[in-house]
């Protein structure tokens, strides 16, 4: 595997940083041993190779129940989420936000619990047809669970001083603008980001599944018709995720009514990305990719 080989030969100066840092957020977790029997929602292939990977998340919302629905895009649970756009008056906010935990599919075909959030606009949609849904695939923000977009305070920013972690949801303004315009907004945390298990960074298959299943879960949560118009938006890591989702949509989620896909700066050729970022501050992303590839 050329990309993996190049990661290992990229140089010790870069690799020494990889496992310890993130671009926008750093997260630290202490896990206790477990078995595949106590790792619900975690792909068995991962639980078998890493006995700590199914340890409960530090936030109970992100810990999957003992069994999860097998159907991709199934809602597992939801939880009201205060957010910055709402300010101090959550009742009269221009949009209501809720965290969601839903089923997606790992690369090996096994069901896996995945998190994200939905912003339902208070302003009625004035265009033609039902309220459109935009699924946002986040750009790079880290590989630790604390870096998940839905874990940011008020869905915008927070710190964990004990762990030395910072979570800045720098794409929140895009979510807010879309929501204020009357669009339903759904944001995925991706597989293994926020929930137990390793985040499989730049694995376009798993990222695509997370995006497509976020659309399904978001529509179900809102009580919207399955054929409601859906668009995808992502840049950088998110661009790769939306591009992957566009490629797999017809086979993986044929019932969804896609109207458009924006895939900005997708890391399509990982070897070119490696050559470009090695030795720079952006080299941190190589560690995310290496950990994901190993998983």
Coordinates of C-alpha atoms in Angstrom, one line a residue:
X1 CA 0.0 0.0 0.0
X2 CA 1.9 3.0 -1.3
X3 CA 0.3 5.6 0.9
X4 CA 0.9 3.7 4.1
X5 CA 4.5 3.0 3.1
X6 CA 5.1 6.7 2.5
X7 CA 3.6 7.6 5.8
X8 CA 6.1 5.3 7.6
X9 CA 9.0 6.8 5.6
X10 CA 7.9 10.5 6.0
X11 CA 10.5 11.1 8.7
X12 CA 10.7 10.7 12.4
X13 CA 10.4 14.5 13.0
X14 CA 6.9 14.4 11.5
X15 CA 5.8 11.1 12.9
X16 CA 6.7 12.2 16.4
X17 CA 4.0 14.8 16.3
X18 CA 1.4 12.7 14.5
X19 CA 0.0 10.7 17.4
X20 CA 0.1 13.6 19.9
X21 CA -1.4 16.6 18.1
X22 CA -4.3 17.7 16.0
X23 CA -4.8 20.7 13.7
X24 CA -7.7 22.4 15.5
X25 CA -8.4 20.2 18.5
X26 CA -6.7 17.6 20.6
X27 CA -8.5 15.0 22.6
X28 CA -7.3 12.6 25.2
X29 CA -9.2 9.5 26.5
X30 CA -8.4 6.8 29.0
X31 CA -10.1 3.5 28.1
X32 CA -10.6 0.4 30.1
X33 CA -10.3 -3.1 28.7
X34 CA -13.4 -4.6 27.1
X35 CA -14.4 -7.4 24.8
X36 CA -16.5 -7.6 21.6
X37 CA -19.5 -8.5 23.8
X38 CA -19.2 -5.1 25.5
X39 CA -18.5 -3.0 22.5
X40 CA -21.9 -2.3 20.9
X41 CA -21.9 -0.2 17.8
X42 CA -18.2 -0.8 17.3
X43 CA -17.1 -2.9 14.3
X44 CA -16.2 -6.4 15.6
X45 CA -13.0 -6.3 13.5
X46 CA -11.8 -3.3 15.5
X47 CA -12.9 -4.6 18.9
X48 CA -11.1 -7.9 18.2
X49 CA -7.8 -6.1 17.5
X50 CA -8.0 -3.5 20.2
X51 CA -9.7 -4.6 23.5
X52 CA -10.0 -1.0 24.7
X53 CA -11.8 0.4 21.6
X54 CA -15.3 -0.3 22.8
X55 CA -14.8 1.4 26.2
X56 CA -17.7 3.7 27.1
X57 CA -17.4 7.3 25.9
X58 CA -16.8 9.9 28.6
X59 CA -20.3 11.4 27.7
X60 CA -23.1 8.8 28.1
X61 CA -24.9 10.2 25.0
X62 CA -22.1 8.9 22.8
X63 CA -22.0 5.4 24.3
X64 CA -24.1 3.1 22.1
X65 CA -26.7 1.0 23.8
X66 CA -26.3 -2.8 24.2
X67 CA -27.8 -3.3 20.7
X68 CA -28.3 -0.8 17.9
X69 CA -30.6 -0.9 14.9
X70 CA -29.0 -2.7 12.0
X71 CA -30.6 -0.6 9.2
X72 CA -28.2 2.2 8.2
X73 CA -29.5 5.7 9.0
X74 CA -31.7 4.5 11.9
X75 CA -32.0 6.9 14.8
X76 CA -30.7 5.5 18.1
X77 CA -31.3 8.5 20.4
X78 CA -31.4 12.3 20.4
X79 CA -30.8 15.0 22.8
X80 CA -31.6 18.8 22.8
X81 CA -28.4 20.8 22.1
X82 CA -28.2 24.5 23.0
X83 CA -26.3 26.4 20.3
X84 CA -24.7 29.8 19.7
X85 CA -27.2 31.0 17.1
X86 CA -30.0 30.6 19.7
X87 CA -28.3 32.9 22.2
X88 CA -29.9 33.0 25.6
X89 CA -33.5 32.6 24.3
X90 CA -33.6 29.0 23.2
X91 CA -37.4 29.0 22.8
X92 CA -37.4 31.8 20.2
X93 CA -34.3 30.8 18.5
X94 CA -34.1 30.9 14.6
X95 CA -33.3 27.2 14.7
X96 CA -33.5 24.4 17.2
X97 CA -30.6 22.0 17.5
X98 CA -30.5 18.4 18.7
X99 CA -27.7 15.9 18.9
X100 CA -28.4 12.5 17.2
X101 CA -26.9 9.1 17.5
X102 CA -27.6 6.9 14.5
X103 CA -26.5 3.7 12.7
X104 CA -24.0 3.8 9.9
X105 CA -21.9 1.1 8.2
X106 CA -18.2 0.4 8.7
X107 CA -16.0 -0.5 5.8
X108 CA -16.3 -4.2 6.7
X109 CA -20.1 -4.0 6.4
X110 CA -20.9 -4.1 10.2
X111 CA -23.3 -1.5 11.8
X112 CA -21.6 1.2 13.8
X113 CA -23.0 3.9 16.0
X114 CA -22.3 7.4 14.7
X115 CA -23.1 10.9 16.1
X116 CA -24.0 14.3 14.7
X117 CA -26.6 17.0 15.1
X118 CA -29.6 18.5 13.4
X119 CA -30.6 22.2 13.2
X120 CA -34.3 22.6 12.3
X121 CA -35.1 26.1 11.1
X122 CA -37.9 28.0 12.9
X123 CA -38.4 30.1 9.8
X124 CA -40.7 28.4 7.4
X125 CA -39.3 27.4 4.0
X126 CA -40.7 29.8 1.4
X127 CA -39.3 28.1 -1.7
X128 CA -41.0 25.3 -3.8
X129 CA -41.6 21.9 -2.3
X130 CA -40.7 20.7 1.2
X131 CA -37.9 22.1 3.4
X132 CA -34.6 21.2 1.8
X133 CA -31.9 19.5 3.9
X134 CA -28.2 20.3 3.6
X135 CA -25.8 17.7 5.1
X136 CA -22.5 19.2 6.1
X137 CA -19.4 17.0 6.2
X138 CA -16.9 18.8 8.5
X139 CA -13.4 19.6 7.5
X140 CA -10.4 18.5 9.5
X141 CA -10.6 19.3 13.2
X142 CA -8.8 16.4 14.9
X143 CA -9.0 12.7 15.6
X144 CA -9.9 12.6 19.3
X145 CA -13.5 12.2 20.5
X146 CA -13.5 15.7 22.0
X147 CA -13.0 17.1 18.5
X148 CA -16.4 16.0 17.3
X149 CA -18.5 19.0 16.1
X150 CA -21.5 18.0 18.2
X151 CA -19.3 18.0 21.3
X152 CA -18.4 21.7 21.0
X153 CA -19.9 23.9 23.6
X154 CA -23.0 25.6 22.2
X155 CA -22.0 23.6 19.0
X156 CA -19.3 26.3 18.6
X157 CA -16.3 26.1 20.9
X158 CA -15.2 24.6 24.3
X159 CA -12.2 23.6 26.2
X160 CA -11.4 20.7 28.5
X161 CA -8.6 22.0 30.7
X162 CA -8.0 18.7 32.5
X163 CA -7.3 17.0 29.1
X164 CA -5.7 20.1 27.5
X165 CA -8.2 19.9 24.7
X166 CA -9.8 22.6 22.5
X167 CA -12.8 22.1 20.2
X168 CA -13.5 25.0 17.8
X169 CA -16.3 24.3 15.4
X170 CA -15.0 26.8 12.8
X171 CA -17.6 25.9 10.2
X172 CA -20.5 26.9 12.5
X173 CA -21.2 30.1 10.6
X174 CA -22.0 28.1 7.5
X175 CA -24.5 26.0 9.4
X176 CA -26.0 29.2 10.9
X177 CA -26.4 30.9 7.6
X178 CA -28.1 27.9 6.0
X179 CA -30.4 27.5 8.9
X180 CA -31.3 31.2 8.9
X181 CA -32.2 30.9 5.2
X182 CA -34.7 28.2 6.1
X183 CA -32.7 25.1 5.3
X184 CA -32.6 22.1 7.6
X185 CA -29.0 21.5 8.6
X186 CA -27.6 18.0 9.4
X187 CA -23.9 17.7 10.5
X188 CA -22.1 14.3 10.9
X189 CA -19.3 13.7 13.4
X190 CA -18.1 10.8 11.2
X191 CA -17.4 7.3 12.3
X192 CA -15.3 7.0 15.5
X193 CA -15.2 10.8 16.1
X194 CA -17.1 11.3 19.4
X195 CA -18.2 7.7 19.6
X196 CA -16.1 4.7 20.7
X197 CA -13.6 3.5 18.2
X198 CA -10.8 5.0 16.1
X199 CA -11.8 7.9 13.7
X200 CA -11.1 6.6 10.2
X201 CA -9.8 9.9 8.8
X202 CA -9.8 10.2 5.0
X203 CA -11.4 6.7 4.6
X204 CA -13.8 7.9 2.0
X205 CA -16.0 4.8 2.2
X206 CA -16.7 5.2 5.9
X207 CA -17.0 9.0 5.6
X208 CA -19.4 8.6 2.7
X209 CA -21.5 6.2 4.7
X210 CA -21.6 8.6 7.7
X211 CA -22.8 11.4 5.4
X212 CA -25.5 9.4 3.6
X213 CA -26.8 7.9 6.9
X214 CA -26.8 11.4 8.5
X215 CA -29.2 12.4 5.7
X216 CA -31.4 9.5 6.5
X217 CA -31.3 10.0 10.2
X218 CA -31.8 13.8 9.9
X219 CA -34.9 13.3 7.8
X220 CA -36.3 10.7 10.1
X221 CA -35.6 12.9 13.2
X222 CA -37.5 15.8 11.5
X223 CA -40.4 13.6 10.4
X224 CA -39.7 14.7 6.8
X225 CA -40.5 12.6 3.8
X226 CA -37.7 10.2 2.7
X227 CA -37.8 11.9 -0.7
X228 CA -37.3 15.4 0.6
X229 CA -34.6 17.3 -1.4
X230 CA -31.1 16.8 0.0
X231 CA -27.8 18.5 -0.8
X232 CA -24.3 17.8 0.5
X233 CA -21.6 20.3 1.4
X234 CA -18.0 19.7 2.5
X235 CA -14.5 21.2 2.2
X236 CA -11.1 19.5 2.6
X237 CA -11.9 16.3 4.7
X238 CA -15.5 17.2 4.2
X239 CA -14.9 17.5 0.4
X240 CA -13.6 14.0 0.3
X241 CA -16.5 12.8 2.3
X242 CA -19.1 14.4 0.1
X243 CA -17.3 13.3 -3.1
X244 CA -17.4 9.8 -1.7
X245 CA -21.0 10.1 -0.8
X246 CA -21.8 11.3 -4.3
X247 CA -20.1 8.2 -5.7
X248 CA -21.8 5.7 -3.4
X249 CA -25.3 7.4 -3.2
X250 CA -26.9 5.4 -6.0
X251 CA -25.9 2.0 -4.6
X252 CA -25.9 2.8 -0.8
X253 CA -28.8 5.2 -0.4
X254 CA -30.8 5.2 -3.6
X255 CA -34.0 6.4 -1.9
X256 CA -32.5 9.8 -1.1
X257 CA -33.5 12.7 -3.4
X258 CA -30.2 14.4 -4.1
X259 CA -30.2 17.8 -5.7
X260 CA -26.6 18.9 -5.5
X261 CA -23.2 18.1 -4.0
X262 CA -20.4 20.6 -3.2
X263 CA -17.0 18.8 -2.7
X264 CA -14.3 21.4 -2.1
X265 CA -10.6 20.5 -2.1
X266 CA -11.1 16.8 -1.6
X267 CA -7.9 14.9 -0.6
X268 CA -8.4 12.5 -3.6
X269 CA -4.8 11.6 -4.1
X270 CA -3.4 10.9 -0.7
X271 CA 0.2 10.5 -1.9
X272 CA 0.1 14.1 -3.3
X273 CA -1.4 15.3 0.0
X274 CA 1.5 13.5 1.9
X275 CA 4.1 15.2 -0.3
X276 CA 2.5 18.6 0.2
X277 CA 2.0 18.6 4.0
X278 CA 5.0 16.6 5.1
X279 CA 7.3 18.9 7.2
X280 CA 4.6 21.6 7.6
X281 CA 2.1 22.3 10.4
X282 CA -0.4 20.5 8.2
X283 CA 1.7 17.3 8.7
X284 CA -0.4 16.6 11.7
X285 CA -3.1 15.2 9.4
X286 CA -0.7 12.3 8.4
X287 CA -1.1 11.0 11.9
X288 CA -4.8 11.0 11.7
X289 CA -4.7 9.1 8.4
X290 CA -2.1 6.6 9.7
X291 CA -4.2 5.8 12.8
X292 CA -7.3 5.4 10.6
X293 CA -5.4 3.2 8.1
X294 CA -4.1 1.0 10.9
X295 CA -7.6 0.6 12.3

